[in-house]
Tab-separated table of N, CA and C in Angstrom:
chain	number	residue	atom	x	y	z
A	1	MET	N	8.057	126.121	-28.580
A	1	MET	CA	7.164	125.025	-28.890
A	1	MET	C	5.942	125.601	-29.574
A	2	PRO	N	5.533	125.048	-30.725
A	2	PRO	CA	4.349	125.577	-31.386
A	2	PRO	C	3.112	125.285	-30.533
A	3	ILE	N	2.293	126.296	-30.353
A	3	ILE	CA	1.094	126.157	-29.546
A	3	ILE	C	-0.060	125.850	-30.487
A	4	PRO	N	-0.830	124.782	-30.204
A	4	PRO	CA	-1.960	124.454	-31.078
A	4	PRO	C	-2.924	125.635	-31.183
A	5	PRO	N	-3.531	125.824	-32.359
A	5	PRO	CA	-4.421	126.969	-32.564
A	5	PRO	C	-5.536	127.073	-31.520
A	6	PHE	N	-6.115	125.944	-31.102
A	6	PHE	CA	-7.202	126.025	-30.132
A	6	PHE	C	-6.707	126.542	-28.786
A	7	VAL	N	-5.455	126.263	-28.432
A	7	VAL	CA	-4.905	126.784	-27.178
A	7	VAL	C	-4.695	128.294	-27.301
A	8	LEU	N	-4.251	128.755	-28.467
A	8	LEU	CA	-4.105	130.200	-28.680
A	8	LEU	C	-5.448	130.906	-28.520
A	9	GLU	N	-6.513	130.300	-29.050
A	9	GLU	CA	-7.845	130.882	-28.906
A	9	GLU	C	-8.264	130.926	-27.440
A	10	LEU	N	-8.014	129.826	-26.722
A	10	LEU	CA	-8.332	129.806	-25.286
A	10	LEU	C	-7.540	130.864	-24.533
A	11	ARG	N	-6.260	130.959	-24.834
A	11	ARG	CA	-5.409	131.932	-24.156
A	11	ARG	C	-5.872	133.362	-24.416
A	12	ALA	N	-6.387	133.624	-25.619
A	12	ALA	CA	-6.900	134.961	-25.922
A	12	ALA	C	-8.076	135.305	-25.015
A	13	MET	N	-8.823	134.286	-24.597
A	13	MET	CA	-9.984	134.508	-23.735
A	13	MET	C	-9.624	134.528	-22.258
A	14	VAL	N	-8.679	133.671	-21.833
A	14	VAL	CA	-8.430	133.497	-20.390
A	14	VAL	C	-7.068	134.002	-19.936
A	15	GLY	N	-6.278	134.530	-20.855
A	15	GLY	CA	-4.952	135.014	-20.467
A	15	GLY	C	-4.075	133.862	-20.019
A	16	ASP	N	-3.295	134.094	-18.945
A	16	ASP	CA	-2.388	133.040	-18.478
A	16	ASP	C	-2.978	132.207	-17.348
A	17	HIS	N	-4.296	132.324	-17.111
A	17	HIS	CA	-4.943	131.503	-16.080
A	17	HIS	C	-4.715	130.027	-16.375
A	18	GLN	N	-4.736	129.254	-15.324
A	18	GLN	CA	-4.466	127.826	-15.454
A	18	GLN	C	-5.527	127.142	-16.325
A	19	LEU	N	-5.053	126.369	-17.308
A	19	LEU	CA	-5.940	125.574	-18.153
A	19	LEU	C	-5.792	124.100	-17.813
A	20	TRP	N	-6.867	123.363	-17.952
A	20	TRP	CA	-6.892	121.905	-17.827
A	20	TRP	C	-6.922	121.378	-19.249
A	21	LEU	N	-5.852	120.675	-19.676
A	21	LEU	CA	-5.730	120.222	-21.052
A	21	LEU	C	-5.415	118.733	-21.119
A	22	PRO	N	-5.950	118.034	-22.121
A	22	PRO	CA	-5.592	116.630	-22.322
A	22	PRO	C	-4.242	116.535	-23.031
A	23	GLY	N	-3.388	115.670	-22.537
A	23	GLY	CA	-2.084	115.462	-23.146
A	23	GLY	C	-1.796	113.985	-23.331
A	24	VAL	N	-0.807	113.699	-24.163
A	24	VAL	CA	-0.367	112.323	-24.387
A	24	VAL	C	1.140	112.229	-24.215
A	25	THR	N	1.564	111.066	-23.803
A	25	THR	CA	2.981	110.710	-23.756
A	25	THR	C	3.149	109.422	-24.549
A	26	ALA	N	4.129	109.397	-25.441
A	26	ALA	CA	4.430	108.201	-26.228
A	26	ALA	C	5.756	107.633	-25.727
A	27	VAL	N	5.698	106.475	-25.090
A	27	VAL	CA	6.900	105.768	-24.631
A	27	VAL	C	7.278	104.821	-25.767
A	28	ILE	N	8.255	105.250	-26.575
A	28	ILE	CA	8.580	104.581	-27.834
A	28	ILE	C	9.819	103.706	-27.659
A	29	VAL	N	9.648	102.423	-27.952
A	29	VAL	CA	10.724	101.450	-27.776
A	29	VAL	C	11.113	100.868	-29.128
A	30	ARG	N	12.420	100.680	-29.292
A	30	ARG	CA	12.988	99.941	-30.429
A	30	ARG	C	14.031	99.013	-29.843
A	31	ASP	N	13.779	97.722	-29.919
A	31	ASP	CA	14.655	96.720	-29.296
A	31	ASP	C	14.811	97.056	-27.815
A	32	ASP	N	16.026	97.296	-27.347
A	32	ASP	CA	16.235	97.600	-25.925
A	32	ASP	C	16.599	99.073	-25.725
A	33	HIS	N	16.009	99.946	-26.573
A	33	HIS	CA	16.261	101.383	-26.494
A	33	HIS	C	14.948	102.164	-26.421
A	34	LEU	N	15.017	103.307	-25.767
A	34	LEU	CA	13.883	104.207	-25.597
A	34	LEU	C	14.184	105.521	-26.298
A	35	LEU	N	13.240	106.030	-27.053
A	35	LEU	CA	13.415	107.295	-27.760
A	35	LEU	C	13.057	108.454	-26.839
A	36	LEU	N	14.008	109.369	-26.667
A	36	LEU	CA	13.794	110.554	-25.842
A	36	LEU	C	14.121	111.806	-26.634
A	37	THR	N	13.490	112.900	-26.228
A	37	THR	CA	13.733	114.199	-26.838
A	37	THR	C	14.333	115.132	-25.796
A	38	LEU	N	15.212	116.006	-26.230
A	38	LEU	CA	15.751	117.044	-25.353
A	38	LEU	C	14.921	118.294	-25.618
A	39	ARG	N	14.104	118.656	-24.640
A	39	ARG	CA	13.130	119.732	-24.816
A	39	ARG	C	13.808	121.095	-24.913
A	40	ALA	N	13.344	121.887	-25.871
A	40	ALA	CA	13.893	123.226	-26.054
A	40	ALA	C	13.465	124.169	-24.939
A	41	ASP	N	12.281	123.931	-24.339
A	41	ASP	CA	11.766	124.880	-23.353
A	41	ASP	C	12.431	124.770	-21.990
A	42	ASN	N	12.882	123.556	-21.615
A	42	ASN	CA	13.471	123.421	-20.277
A	42	ASN	C	14.809	122.691	-20.261
A	43	GLY	N	15.304	122.260	-21.418
A	43	GLY	CA	16.596	121.596	-21.494
A	43	GLY	C	16.643	120.231	-20.837
A	44	GLN	N	15.493	119.588	-20.660
A	44	GLN	CA	15.417	118.285	-20.006
A	44	GLN	C	15.057	117.197	-21.018
A	45	TRP	N	15.589	115.994	-20.785
A	45	TRP	CA	15.216	114.833	-21.588
A	45	TRP	C	13.826	114.373	-21.182
A	46	ALA	N	13.045	113.926	-22.163
A	46	ALA	CA	11.678	113.479	-21.912
A	46	ALA	C	11.232	112.565	-23.053
A	47	PRO	N	10.253	111.709	-22.775
A	47	PRO	CA	9.627	110.993	-23.889
A	47	PRO	C	8.825	111.990	-24.727
A	48	VAL	N	8.337	111.557	-25.856
A	48	VAL	CA	7.512	112.400	-26.716
A	48	VAL	C	6.212	112.734	-25.983
A	49	THR	N	5.878	114.020	-25.942
A	49	THR	CA	4.642	114.458	-25.303
A	49	THR	C	3.947	115.478	-26.184
A	50	GLY	N	2.663	115.693	-25.946
A	50	GLY	CA	1.947	116.710	-26.698
A	50	GLY	C	0.517	116.847	-26.236
A	51	ILE	N	-0.152	117.840	-26.786
A	51	ILE	CA	-1.540	118.137	-26.453
A	51	ILE	C	-2.448	117.483	-27.491
A	52	VAL	N	-3.545	116.903	-27.014
A	52	VAL	CA	-4.547	116.297	-27.884
A	52	VAL	C	-5.385	117.413	-28.495
A	53	ASP	N	-5.519	117.404	-29.815
A	53	ASP	CA	-6.352	118.393	-30.496
A	53	ASP	C	-7.827	118.103	-30.232
A	54	PRO	N	-8.690	119.123	-30.294
A	54	PRO	CA	-10.127	118.889	-30.092
A	54	PRO	C	-10.660	117.834	-31.054
A	55	GLY	N	-11.357	116.843	-30.502
A	55	GLY	CA	-11.941	115.778	-31.304
A	55	GLY	C	-10.975	114.697	-31.744
A	56	GLU	N	-9.702	114.836	-31.408
A	56	GLU	CA	-8.691	113.854	-31.827
A	56	GLU	C	-8.665	112.684	-30.851
A	57	GLU	N	-8.583	111.502	-31.375
A	57	GLU	CA	-8.418	110.321	-30.524
A	57	GLU	C	-7.038	110.367	-29.879
A	58	PRO	N	-6.918	110.064	-28.577
A	58	PRO	CA	-5.621	110.158	-27.907
A	58	PRO	C	-4.533	109.279	-28.523
A	59	GLY	N	-4.864	108.058	-28.937
A	59	GLY	CA	-3.852	107.208	-29.566
A	59	GLY	C	-3.357	107.795	-30.877
A	60	VAL	N	-4.252	108.415	-31.620
A	60	VAL	CA	-3.879	109.086	-32.870
A	60	VAL	C	-2.965	110.268	-32.542
A	61	ALA	N	-3.271	110.991	-31.461
A	61	ALA	CA	-2.431	112.123	-31.044
A	61	ALA	C	-1.023	111.652	-30.699
A	62	ALA	N	-0.893	110.517	-30.013
A	62	ALA	CA	0.432	109.994	-29.657
A	62	ALA	C	1.230	109.670	-30.912
A	63	ARG	N	0.577	109.036	-31.874
A	63	ARG	CA	1.257	108.693	-33.135
A	63	ARG	C	1.641	109.968	-33.893
A	64	ARG	N	0.744	110.950	-33.930
A	64	ARG	CA	1.021	112.218	-34.615
A	64	ARG	C	2.185	112.947	-33.961
A	65	GLU	N	2.174	113.031	-32.627
A	65	GLU	CA	3.251	113.729	-31.916
A	65	GLU	C	4.599	113.062	-32.165
A	66	ALA	N	4.641	111.735	-32.192
A	66	ALA	CA	5.898	111.028	-32.462
A	66	ALA	C	6.444	111.415	-33.832
A	67	LEU	N	5.580	111.447	-34.838
A	67	LEU	CA	6.020	111.800	-36.185
A	67	LEU	C	6.427	113.273	-36.261
A	68	GLU	N	5.618	114.171	-35.661
A	68	GLU	CA	5.918	115.602	-35.714
A	68	GLU	C	7.211	115.966	-34.997
A	69	GLU	N	7.456	115.334	-33.847
A	69	GLU	CA	8.615	115.709	-33.037
A	69	GLU	C	9.887	114.978	-33.413
A	70	THR	N	9.773	113.714	-33.860
A	70	THR	CA	10.978	112.906	-34.049
A	70	THR	C	11.124	112.298	-35.438
A	71	GLY	N	10.101	112.430	-36.283
A	71	GLY	CA	10.184	111.873	-37.622
A	71	GLY	C	10.033	110.370	-37.698
A	72	VAL	N	9.615	109.726	-36.617
A	72	VAL	CA	9.452	108.273	-36.649
A	72	VAL	C	7.974	107.890	-36.642
A	73	GLU	N	7.695	106.776	-37.288
A	73	GLU	CA	6.361	106.194	-37.276
A	73	GLU	C	6.327	105.122	-36.201
A	74	VAL	N	5.226	105.089	-35.456
A	74	VAL	CA	5.105	104.138	-34.353
A	74	VAL	C	3.764	103.431	-34.408
A	75	SER	N	3.717	102.262	-33.775
A	75	SER	CA	2.427	101.648	-33.471
A	75	SER	C	2.113	102.021	-32.034
A	76	VAL	N	0.874	102.353	-31.789
A	76	VAL	CA	0.416	102.647	-30.433
A	76	VAL	C	-0.179	101.346	-29.918
A	77	ASP	N	0.531	100.717	-28.973
A	77	ASP	CA	0.212	99.352	-28.577
A	77	ASP	C	-0.810	99.241	-27.450
A	78	ARG	N	-0.736	100.139	-26.484
A	78	ARG	CA	-1.684	100.062	-25.364
A	78	ARG	C	-1.618	101.329	-24.534
A	79	LEU	N	-2.716	101.587	-23.825
A	79	LEU	CA	-2.743	102.653	-22.832
A	79	LEU	C	-2.004	102.141	-21.604
A	80	ALA	N	-0.964	102.844	-21.193
A	80	ALA	CA	-0.130	102.383	-20.079
A	80	ALA	C	-0.504	103.039	-18.754
A	81	SER	N	-0.858	104.325	-18.783
A	81	SER	CA	-1.222	105.004	-17.537
A	81	SER	C	-2.051	106.241	-17.817
A	82	VAL	N	-2.783	106.631	-16.800
A	82	VAL	CA	-3.550	107.872	-16.813
A	82	VAL	C	-3.141	108.620	-15.557
A	83	SER	N	-2.683	109.871	-15.718
A	83	SER	CA	-2.221	110.638	-14.563
A	83	SER	C	-2.464	112.116	-14.779
A	84	VAL	N	-2.285	112.879	-13.721
A	84	VAL	CA	-2.459	114.324	-13.767
A	84	VAL	C	-1.121	114.962	-13.427
A	85	SER	N	-0.732	115.940	-14.235
A	85	SER	CA	0.542	116.620	-14.016
A	85	SER	C	0.474	117.498	-12.783
A	86	PRO	N	1.624	117.815	-12.244
A	86	PRO	CA	1.643	118.901	-11.262
A	86	PRO	C	1.341	120.205	-12.006
A	87	PRO	N	0.972	121.269	-11.307
A	87	PRO	CA	0.791	122.551	-11.995
A	87	PRO	C	2.087	122.950	-12.703
A	88	ILE	N	1.948	123.417	-13.940
A	88	ILE	CA	3.097	123.781	-14.765
A	88	ILE	C	2.968	125.240	-15.186
A	89	THR	N	4.038	125.983	-15.038
A	89	THR	CA	4.103	127.337	-15.580
A	89	THR	C	5.123	127.320	-16.708
A	90	HIS	N	4.655	127.613	-17.912
A	90	HIS	CA	5.524	127.604	-19.084
A	90	HIS	C	6.364	128.882	-19.118
A	91	ALA	N	7.403	128.872	-19.947
A	91	ALA	CA	8.337	129.999	-20.021
A	91	ALA	C	7.638	131.318	-20.348
A	92	ASN	N	6.524	131.259	-21.080
A	92	ASN	CA	5.800	132.482	-21.441
A	92	ASN	C	4.812	132.931	-20.364
A	93	GLY	N	4.764	132.199	-19.226
A	93	GLY	CA	3.869	132.554	-18.128
A	93	GLY	C	2.542	131.825	-18.140
A	94	ASP	N	2.212	131.145	-19.227
A	94	ASP	CA	0.975	130.379	-19.275
A	94	ASP	C	1.034	129.245	-18.258
A	95	ARG	N	-0.097	128.997	-17.602
A	95	ARG	CA	-0.158	127.946	-16.591
A	95	ARG	C	-1.122	126.856	-17.027
A	96	GLY	N	-0.797	125.625	-16.669
A	96	GLY	CA	-1.668	124.518	-17.034
A	96	GLY	C	-1.497	123.319	-16.132
A	97	ILE	N	-2.502	122.476	-16.169
A	97	ILE	CA	-2.454	121.143	-15.580
A	97	ILE	C	-2.929	120.209	-16.677
A	98	TYR	N	-2.236	119.082	-16.844
A	98	TYR	CA	-2.510	118.181	-17.947
A	98	TYR	C	-3.015	116.830	-17.460
A	99	LEU	N	-4.091	116.373	-18.071
A	99	LEU	CA	-4.538	114.991	-17.918
A	99	LEU	C	-3.720	114.213	-18.928
A	100	ASP	N	-2.779	113.406	-18.446
A	100	ASP	CA	-1.869	112.706	-19.345
A	100	ASP	C	-2.315	111.268	-19.571
A	101	LEU	N	-2.376	110.888	-20.832
A	101	LEU	CA	-2.608	109.508	-21.241
A	101	LEU	C	-1.302	109.008	-21.830
A	102	THR	N	-0.666	108.069	-21.138
A	102	THR	CA	0.620	107.537	-21.585
A	102	THR	C	0.387	106.247	-22.351
A	103	PHE	N	1.000	106.163	-23.529
A	103	PHE	CA	0.861	104.999	-24.389
A	103	PHE	C	2.202	104.298	-24.570
A	104	ALA	N	2.177	102.965	-24.493
A	104	ALA	CA	3.328	102.149	-24.865
A	104	ALA	C	3.316	102.049	-26.383
A	105	CYS	N	4.438	102.419	-27.003
A	105	CYS	CA	4.523	102.461	-28.465
A	105	CYS	C	5.755	101.699	-28.938
A	106	THR	N	5.670	101.208	-30.155
A	106	THR	CA	6.784	100.500	-30.778
A	106	THR	C	7.178	101.223	-32.059
A	107	TRP	N	8.484	101.444	-32.240
A	107	TRP	CA	9.018	102.053	-33.451
A	107	TRP	C	8.701	101.153	-34.640
A	108	LEU	N	8.251	101.758	-35.727
A	108	LEU	CA	7.988	101.020	-36.968
A	108	LEU	C	8.947	101.406	-38.079
A	109	ALA	N	9.178	102.720	-38.250
A	109	ALA	CA	9.996	103.180	-39.377
A	109	ALA	C	10.462	104.602	-39.116
A	110	GLY	N	11.495	104.989	-39.856
A	110	GLY	CA	11.994	106.351	-39.811
A	110	GLY	C	13.235	106.489	-38.956
A	111	GLU	N	14.089	107.421	-39.367
A	111	GLU	CA	15.294	107.735	-38.604
A	111	GLU	C	14.954	108.838	-37.606
A	112	ALA	N	15.231	108.598	-36.347
A	112	ALA	CA	14.936	109.586	-35.306
A	112	ALA	C	15.765	110.841	-35.551
A	113	ARG	N	15.079	111.990	-35.518
A	113	ARG	CA	15.743	113.272	-35.752
A	113	ARG	C	14.913	114.369	-35.108
A	114	VAL	N	15.512	115.525	-34.943
A	114	VAL	CA	14.754	116.687	-34.492
A	114	VAL	C	13.890	117.120	-35.670
A	115	ALA	N	12.572	117.021	-35.509
A	115	ALA	CA	11.665	117.282	-36.617
A	115	ALA	C	10.815	118.537	-36.414
A	116	ASP	N	11.013	119.251	-35.305
A	116	ASP	CA	10.273	120.486	-35.051
A	116	ASP	C	11.112	121.387	-34.152
A	117	ASP	N	10.535	122.491	-33.724
A	117	ASP	CA	11.287	123.413	-32.871
A	117	ASP	C	11.036	123.193	-31.381
A	118	GLU	N	10.329	122.117	-31.028
A	118	GLU	CA	10.070	121.820	-29.622
A	118	GLU	C	11.266	121.161	-28.942
A	119	ASN	N	12.187	120.620	-29.734
A	119	ASN	CA	13.302	119.851	-29.191
A	119	ASN	C	14.610	120.268	-29.855
A	120	THR	N	15.701	120.075	-29.105
A	120	THR	CA	17.016	120.389	-29.657
A	120	THR	C	17.831	119.133	-29.956
A	121	ASP	N	17.358	117.975	-29.484
A	121	ASP	CA	18.040	116.715	-29.743
A	121	ASP	C	17.017	115.600	-29.615
A	122	VAL	N	17.244	114.525	-30.336
A	122	VAL	CA	16.431	113.310	-30.266
A	122	VAL	C	17.409	112.162	-30.272
A	123	ARG	N	17.200	111.216	-29.355
A	123	ARG	CA	18.205	110.163	-29.225
A	123	ARG	C	17.575	108.873	-28.693
A	124	TRP	N	18.087	107.744	-29.198
A	124	TRP	CA	17.725	106.432	-28.638
A	124	TRP	C	18.643	106.171	-27.446
A	125	TRP	N	18.063	105.901	-26.292
A	125	TRP	CA	18.824	105.629	-25.071
A	125	TRP	C	18.666	104.165	-24.684
A	126	PRO	N	19.751	103.496	-24.259
A	126	PRO	CA	19.604	102.127	-23.769
A	126	PRO	C	18.716	102.138	-22.518
A	127	LEU	N	17.847	101.148	-22.423
A	127	LEU	CA	16.919	101.092	-21.287
A	127	LEU	C	17.636	101.055	-19.941
A	128	ASP	N	18.854	100.516	-19.925
A	128	ASP	CA	19.591	100.452	-18.659
A	128	ASP	C	20.512	101.658	-18.468
A	129	GLY	N	20.351	102.704	-19.268
A	129	GLY	CA	21.213	103.877	-19.154
A	129	GLY	C	20.478	105.175	-19.467
A	130	LEU	N	19.257	105.318	-18.953
A	130	LEU	CA	18.468	106.517	-19.236
A	130	LEU	C	19.004	107.718	-18.469
A	131	PRO	N	18.849	108.924	-19.024
A	131	PRO	CA	19.288	110.126	-18.313
A	131	PRO	C	18.359	110.429	-17.139
A	132	GLU	N	18.791	111.317	-16.288
A	132	GLU	CA	17.972	111.729	-15.156
A	132	GLU	C	16.756	112.497	-15.657
A	133	MET	N	15.604	112.176	-15.077
A	133	MET	CA	14.352	112.843	-15.429
A	133	MET	C	13.515	113.009	-14.172
A	134	SER	N	12.484	113.838	-14.256
A	134	SER	CA	11.603	114.069	-13.113
A	134	SER	C	10.854	112.784	-12.766
A	135	PRO	N	10.452	112.647	-11.507
A	135	PRO	CA	9.685	111.458	-11.110
A	135	PRO	C	8.399	111.281	-11.916
A	136	TRP	N	7.755	112.395	-12.290
A	136	TRP	CA	6.516	112.262	-13.063
A	136	TRP	C	6.806	111.656	-14.429
A	137	LEU	N	7.930	112.016	-15.055
A	137	LEU	CA	8.298	111.419	-16.332
A	137	LEU	C	8.711	109.961	-16.168
A	138	THR	N	9.523	109.680	-15.158
A	138	THR	CA	9.990	108.291	-14.991
A	138	THR	C	8.837	107.352	-14.662
A	139	SER	N	7.822	107.834	-13.947
A	139	SER	CA	6.687	106.956	-13.643
A	139	SER	C	5.917	106.613	-14.922
A	140	ARG	N	5.828	107.555	-15.854
A	140	ARG	CA	5.154	107.274	-17.129
A	140	ARG	C	5.980	106.307	-17.965
A	141	ILE	N	7.300	106.494	-17.963
A	141	ILE	CA	8.168	105.574	-18.704
A	141	ILE	C	8.062	104.173	-18.118
A	142	GLU	N	8.109	104.063	-16.791
A	142	GLU	CA	7.974	102.746	-16.146
A	142	GLU	C	6.668	102.073	-16.544
A	143	ALA	N	5.574	102.832	-16.569
A	143	ALA	CA	4.289	102.256	-16.969
A	143	ALA	C	4.338	101.780	-18.419
A	144	GLY	N	4.942	102.590	-19.283
A	144	GLY	CA	5.032	102.221	-20.693
A	144	GLY	C	5.883	101.002	-20.951
A	145	LEU	N	6.893	100.809	-20.119
A	145	LEU	CA	7.800	99.673	-20.298
A	145	LEU	C	7.360	98.427	-19.540
A	146	SER	N	6.353	98.547	-18.688
A	146	SER	CA	6.008	97.481	-17.744
A	146	SER	C	5.477	96.209	-18.386
A	147	GLY	N	4.877	96.294	-19.541
A	147	GLY	CA	4.267	95.115	-20.145
A	147	GLY	C	2.944	94.738	-19.493
A	148	GLU	N	2.486	95.539	-18.545
A	148	GLU	CA	1.198	95.256	-17.902
A	148	GLU	C	0.090	95.358	-18.933
A	149	THR	N	-0.968	94.605	-18.717
A	149	THR	CA	-2.076	94.619	-19.686
A	149	THR	C	-3.115	95.687	-19.352
A	150	GLY	N	-3.128	96.166	-18.118
A	150	GLY	CA	-4.060	97.213	-17.724
A	150	GLY	C	-3.342	98.518	-17.504
A	151	ALA	N	-4.051	99.618	-17.680
A	151	ALA	CA	-3.469	100.930	-17.456
A	151	ALA	C	-3.331	101.203	-15.967
A	152	ARG	N	-2.322	101.967	-15.594
A	152	ARG	CA	-2.128	102.392	-14.207
A	152	ARG	C	-2.940	103.652	-13.946
A	153	PHE	N	-3.645	103.669	-12.814
A	153	PHE	CA	-4.430	104.811	-12.391
A	153	PHE	C	-4.142	105.075	-10.927
A	154	VAL	N	-4.227	106.322	-10.511
A	154	VAL	CA	-4.214	106.649	-9.090
A	154	VAL	C	-5.657	106.568	-8.638
A	155	SER	N	-5.918	105.812	-7.586
A	155	SER	CA	-7.305	105.687	-7.123
A	155	SER	C	-7.407	105.955	-5.639
């Protein structure tokens, strides 16, 4: 997975110590299907995710990540949830915790495809036939699909 330049700079200063980073999840729907990526780093299906660049608006980051990872253009319709990841240790030993902003998104254009080296497959899945995923991922997908007008928060 390509590491954003600012994360490389941080890593040069702090090594593999745990970082607190802002992230986004794009729950992308087209009709009754959900767009998922098969991650190259862990071999698991997941919605589009990524790190927010410094100064970048989170909704813009969600739209950018969708295009970079899957080649599709989306509308970012609403903030669906705000959550914190469990501690994550990446394959290279880097550790992080992510403040995740999950957005409900709608497909606008483009054929879904593997558009970067972060994923090995990209596929539209029927909403009633999603693959097995971690509870943290499924809770974000549920929030994105819920149609609720307010974002979900743990309080």
